[in-house]
Amino acid sequence: MSEFVKSLIKDILIAVVIVVAISFVIKPTIVKEHSMEPTLYGNDYLIVNKLAYISKEHPARGDIIVFESDLPRTDGVQGTKLLIKRVIATEGDVVTLSEGYVYVNGKRLDEPYVNDQGSTWPDGEDIVNMTVPQDKLFCLGDNRMVSRDSRDPEVGLVDEDRVMGKAFVRLFPFNEIRLL
């Protein structure tokens, strides 16, 4: 076997090892819905860090996470939907949603990322003094009027073990590349 062929095989094997290693660390994801506008828009291409919560115990308030829901997929593929939402409260926090504002532990959140802050909830119902249980997360979309999130009984509180990772980079559109 010639040196060129040996070198080519070595380079291909190194590339395959790198691709496999990267696939264990990151997950490319495309935003399909509008529930995270204006932070994320439909067809935004994201990179999700699958190891973000290995080194620390829990997602933090404000993190944008991808998790597996119980909602059925609507694109003809078997399985359940992956959702992308913002962590609003973690275990032990007390959440109140009233008159379109979010309060955690009695303090109103400053949410400059919200599309419609201060507007009423689509279903008109408030949540008062709900304590987030252990290993659960209360998550909301940034576009609260269209988001299916922890307010919706079909989504509910998110089990931490269903979190696939933390969205940390938007790669597309190219003029919007940035850390999240």
Short mmCIF file of C-alpha atoms in Angstrom, two decimals:
data_model
loop_
_atom_site.label_atom_id
_atom_site.label_comp_id
_atom_site.label_asym_id
_atom_site.label_seq_id
_atom_site.Cartn_x
_atom_site.Cartn_y
_atom_site.Cartn_z
CA MET A 1 0.00 0.00 0.00
CA SER A 2 1.39 3.38 -0.96
CA GLU A 3 2.14 6.12 1.55
CA PHE A 4 -0.54 8.28 -0.05
CA VAL A 5 -3.26 5.63 0.49
CA LYS A 6 -2.10 5.05 4.09
CA SER A 7 -2.23 8.78 4.74
CA LEU A 8 -5.67 9.06 3.15
CA ILE A 9 -7.05 6.17 5.23
CA LYS A 10 -5.56 7.70 8.39
CA ASP A 11 -7.16 11.09 7.60
CA ILE A 12 -10.54 9.49 6.92
CA LEU A 13 -10.42 7.52 10.18
CA ILE A 14 -9.50 10.65 12.14
CA ALA A 15 -12.41 12.52 10.53
CA VAL A 16 -14.84 9.71 11.38
CA VAL A 17 -13.64 9.62 15.00
CA ILE A 18 -14.06 13.41 15.27
CA VAL A 19 -17.59 13.30 13.81
CA VAL A 20 -18.63 10.49 16.16
CA ALA A 21 -17.14 12.30 19.18
CA ILE A 22 -18.87 15.56 18.26
CA SER A 23 -22.22 13.79 17.84
CA PHE A 24 -22.04 12.76 21.52
CA VAL A 25 -21.49 16.37 22.59
CA ILE A 26 -23.69 18.49 20.31
CA LYS A 27 -26.99 18.10 18.53
CA PRO A 28 -27.92 20.31 15.60
CA THR A 29 -31.56 21.42 15.82
CA ILE A 30 -33.88 23.43 13.60
CA VAL A 31 -36.55 25.60 15.21
CA LYS A 32 -39.92 24.59 13.72
CA GLU A 33 -42.41 26.79 15.57
CA HIS A 34 -42.81 30.43 16.60
CA SER A 35 -43.07 30.00 20.37
CA MET A 36 -39.60 31.44 21.09
CA GLU A 37 -39.89 34.65 19.04
CA PRO A 38 -38.29 37.17 19.16
CA THR A 39 -35.32 35.19 20.53
CA LEU A 40 -35.55 32.37 17.97
CA TYR A 41 -37.51 32.19 14.73
CA GLY A 42 -38.80 29.33 12.60
CA ASN A 43 -35.97 27.73 10.56
CA ASP A 44 -33.23 29.04 12.85
CA TYR A 45 -30.45 26.44 13.03
CA LEU A 46 -29.15 25.85 16.55
CA ILE A 47 -26.44 23.85 18.22
CA VAL A 48 -27.52 22.16 21.44
CA ASN A 49 -24.89 21.20 24.03
CA LYS A 50 -25.88 17.71 25.15
CA LEU A 51 -23.33 17.74 27.98
CA ALA A 52 -24.32 21.11 29.47
CA TYR A 53 -25.90 19.56 32.53
CA ILE A 54 -23.39 16.79 33.13
CA SER A 55 -21.01 19.03 35.08
CA LYS A 56 -23.70 20.87 37.03
CA GLU A 57 -26.76 19.32 38.56
CA HIS A 58 -29.65 21.30 37.12
CA PRO A 59 -30.58 23.70 34.32
CA ALA A 60 -30.60 27.30 35.53
CA ARG A 61 -33.26 29.96 35.28
CA GLY A 62 -33.01 31.66 31.89
CA ASP A 63 -31.43 28.68 30.08
CA ILE A 64 -32.95 27.81 26.71
CA ILE A 65 -33.38 24.05 26.68
CA VAL A 66 -34.50 21.35 24.28
CA PHE A 67 -36.56 18.56 25.81
CA GLU A 68 -38.69 15.63 24.78
CA SER A 69 -42.40 16.30 25.35
CA ASP A 70 -45.37 13.95 25.35
CA LEU A 71 -46.95 15.83 22.43
CA PRO A 72 -47.24 13.69 19.29
CA ARG A 73 -45.30 14.79 16.22
CA THR A 74 -47.44 16.35 13.51
CA ASP A 75 -45.06 15.87 10.60
CA GLY A 76 -46.01 12.27 9.87
CA VAL A 77 -43.03 10.83 11.75
CA GLN A 78 -43.59 8.49 14.70
CA GLY A 79 -42.64 9.71 18.16
CA THR A 80 -43.06 12.81 20.25
CA LYS A 81 -42.12 16.44 19.67
CA LEU A 82 -38.94 18.03 20.88
CA LEU A 83 -39.71 21.43 22.35
CA ILE A 84 -37.44 24.39 22.92
CA LYS A 85 -38.32 26.68 25.83
CA ARG A 86 -36.79 28.97 28.43
CA VAL A 87 -36.39 27.75 32.02
CA ILE A 88 -38.36 30.11 34.24
CA ALA A 89 -38.25 28.28 37.56
CA THR A 90 -36.45 25.28 39.01
CA GLU A 91 -37.18 22.92 41.88
CA GLY A 92 -38.33 24.67 45.03
CA ASP A 93 -39.21 27.94 43.27
CA VAL A 94 -42.70 29.34 43.73
CA VAL A 95 -44.26 30.54 40.45
CA THR A 96 -47.14 32.95 40.00
CA LEU A 97 -48.49 34.05 36.61
CA SER A 98 -50.80 37.02 36.95
CA GLU A 99 -52.05 39.68 34.52
CA GLY A 100 -49.46 38.61 31.95
CA TYR A 101 -46.46 38.84 34.26
CA VAL A 102 -44.32 36.10 35.80
CA TYR A 103 -43.30 36.12 39.45
CA VAL A 104 -40.76 33.72 40.89
CA ASN A 105 -40.47 33.58 44.68
CA GLY A 106 -42.57 36.74 44.91
CA LYS A 107 -40.40 38.83 42.59
CA ARG A 108 -41.63 39.89 39.14
CA LEU A 109 -39.20 38.76 36.46
CA ASP A 110 -37.67 41.31 34.14
CA GLU A 111 -38.09 39.58 30.78
CA PRO A 112 -36.86 41.82 27.95
CA TYR A 113 -36.81 38.75 25.66
CA VAL A 114 -40.60 38.26 25.85
CA ASN A 115 -42.59 39.11 22.74
CA ASP A 116 -45.77 40.18 24.51
CA GLN A 117 -44.87 40.93 28.13
CA GLY A 118 -47.80 42.16 30.18
CA SER A 119 -50.45 40.78 27.84
CA THR A 120 -52.98 38.36 29.23
CA TRP A 121 -52.51 34.61 28.84
CA PRO A 122 -54.30 33.00 25.89
CA ASP A 123 -56.52 30.89 28.15
CA GLY A 124 -57.08 33.75 30.58
CA GLU A 125 -56.12 31.64 33.60
CA ASP A 126 -53.50 32.64 36.12
CA ILE A 127 -51.26 30.32 38.12
CA VAL A 128 -50.86 31.29 41.76
CA ASN A 129 -48.12 30.12 44.12
CA MET A 130 -47.25 26.85 42.38
CA THR A 131 -44.14 25.27 43.91
CA VAL A 132 -41.94 23.50 41.38
CA PRO A 133 -41.30 19.93 42.62
CA GLN A 134 -37.90 18.25 42.83
CA ASP A 135 -36.32 17.36 39.45
CA LYS A 136 -38.89 19.43 37.54
CA LEU A 137 -38.66 22.68 35.58
CA PHE A 138 -41.26 25.33 34.81
CA CYS A 139 -40.61 26.46 31.22
CA LEU A 140 -42.22 29.08 29.00
CA GLY A 141 -41.78 30.17 25.42
CA ASP A 142 -40.79 33.78 24.78
CA ASN A 143 -43.84 34.26 22.52
CA ARG A 144 -46.32 33.58 25.29
CA MET A 145 -49.49 34.04 23.22
CA VAL A 146 -48.69 31.02 20.98
CA SER A 147 -46.41 28.89 23.13
CA ARG A 148 -47.38 25.43 24.37
CA ASP A 149 -45.36 25.23 27.55
CA SER A 150 -45.64 24.49 31.27
CA ARG A 151 -48.95 26.38 31.42
CA ASP A 152 -50.46 23.74 29.13
CA PRO A 153 -51.49 20.53 30.94
CA GLU A 154 -50.38 18.50 27.88
CA VAL A 155 -46.83 19.80 28.37
CA GLY A 156 -46.79 20.63 32.07
CA LEU A 157 -43.69 20.74 34.19
CA VAL A 158 -40.61 19.37 32.46
CA ASP A 159 -38.84 16.36 33.95
CA GLU A 160 -35.13 17.17 34.15
CA ASP A 161 -34.29 13.73 32.80
CA ARG A 162 -36.13 14.58 29.56
CA VAL A 163 -33.87 17.58 28.88
CA MET A 164 -31.69 16.79 25.86
CA GLY A 165 -29.44 19.81 26.28
CA LYS A 166 -28.94 23.55 26.34
CA ALA A 167 -29.23 25.60 23.15
CA PHE A 168 -26.10 27.70 23.07
CA VAL A 169 -25.42 28.89 19.50
CA ARG A 170 -27.60 30.05 16.63
CA LEU A 171 -25.77 29.25 13.38
CA PHE A 172 -28.37 30.24 10.81
CA PRO A 173 -29.40 32.65 9.46
CA PHE A 174 -25.80 33.71 9.01
CA ASN A 175 -26.48 37.38 9.81
CA GLU A 176 -27.88 36.25 13.20
CA ILE A 177 -25.04 33.97 14.35
CA ARG A 178 -24.63 34.41 18.11
CA LEU A 179 -24.39 32.72 21.48
CA LEU A 180 -27.73 32.27 23.24
#
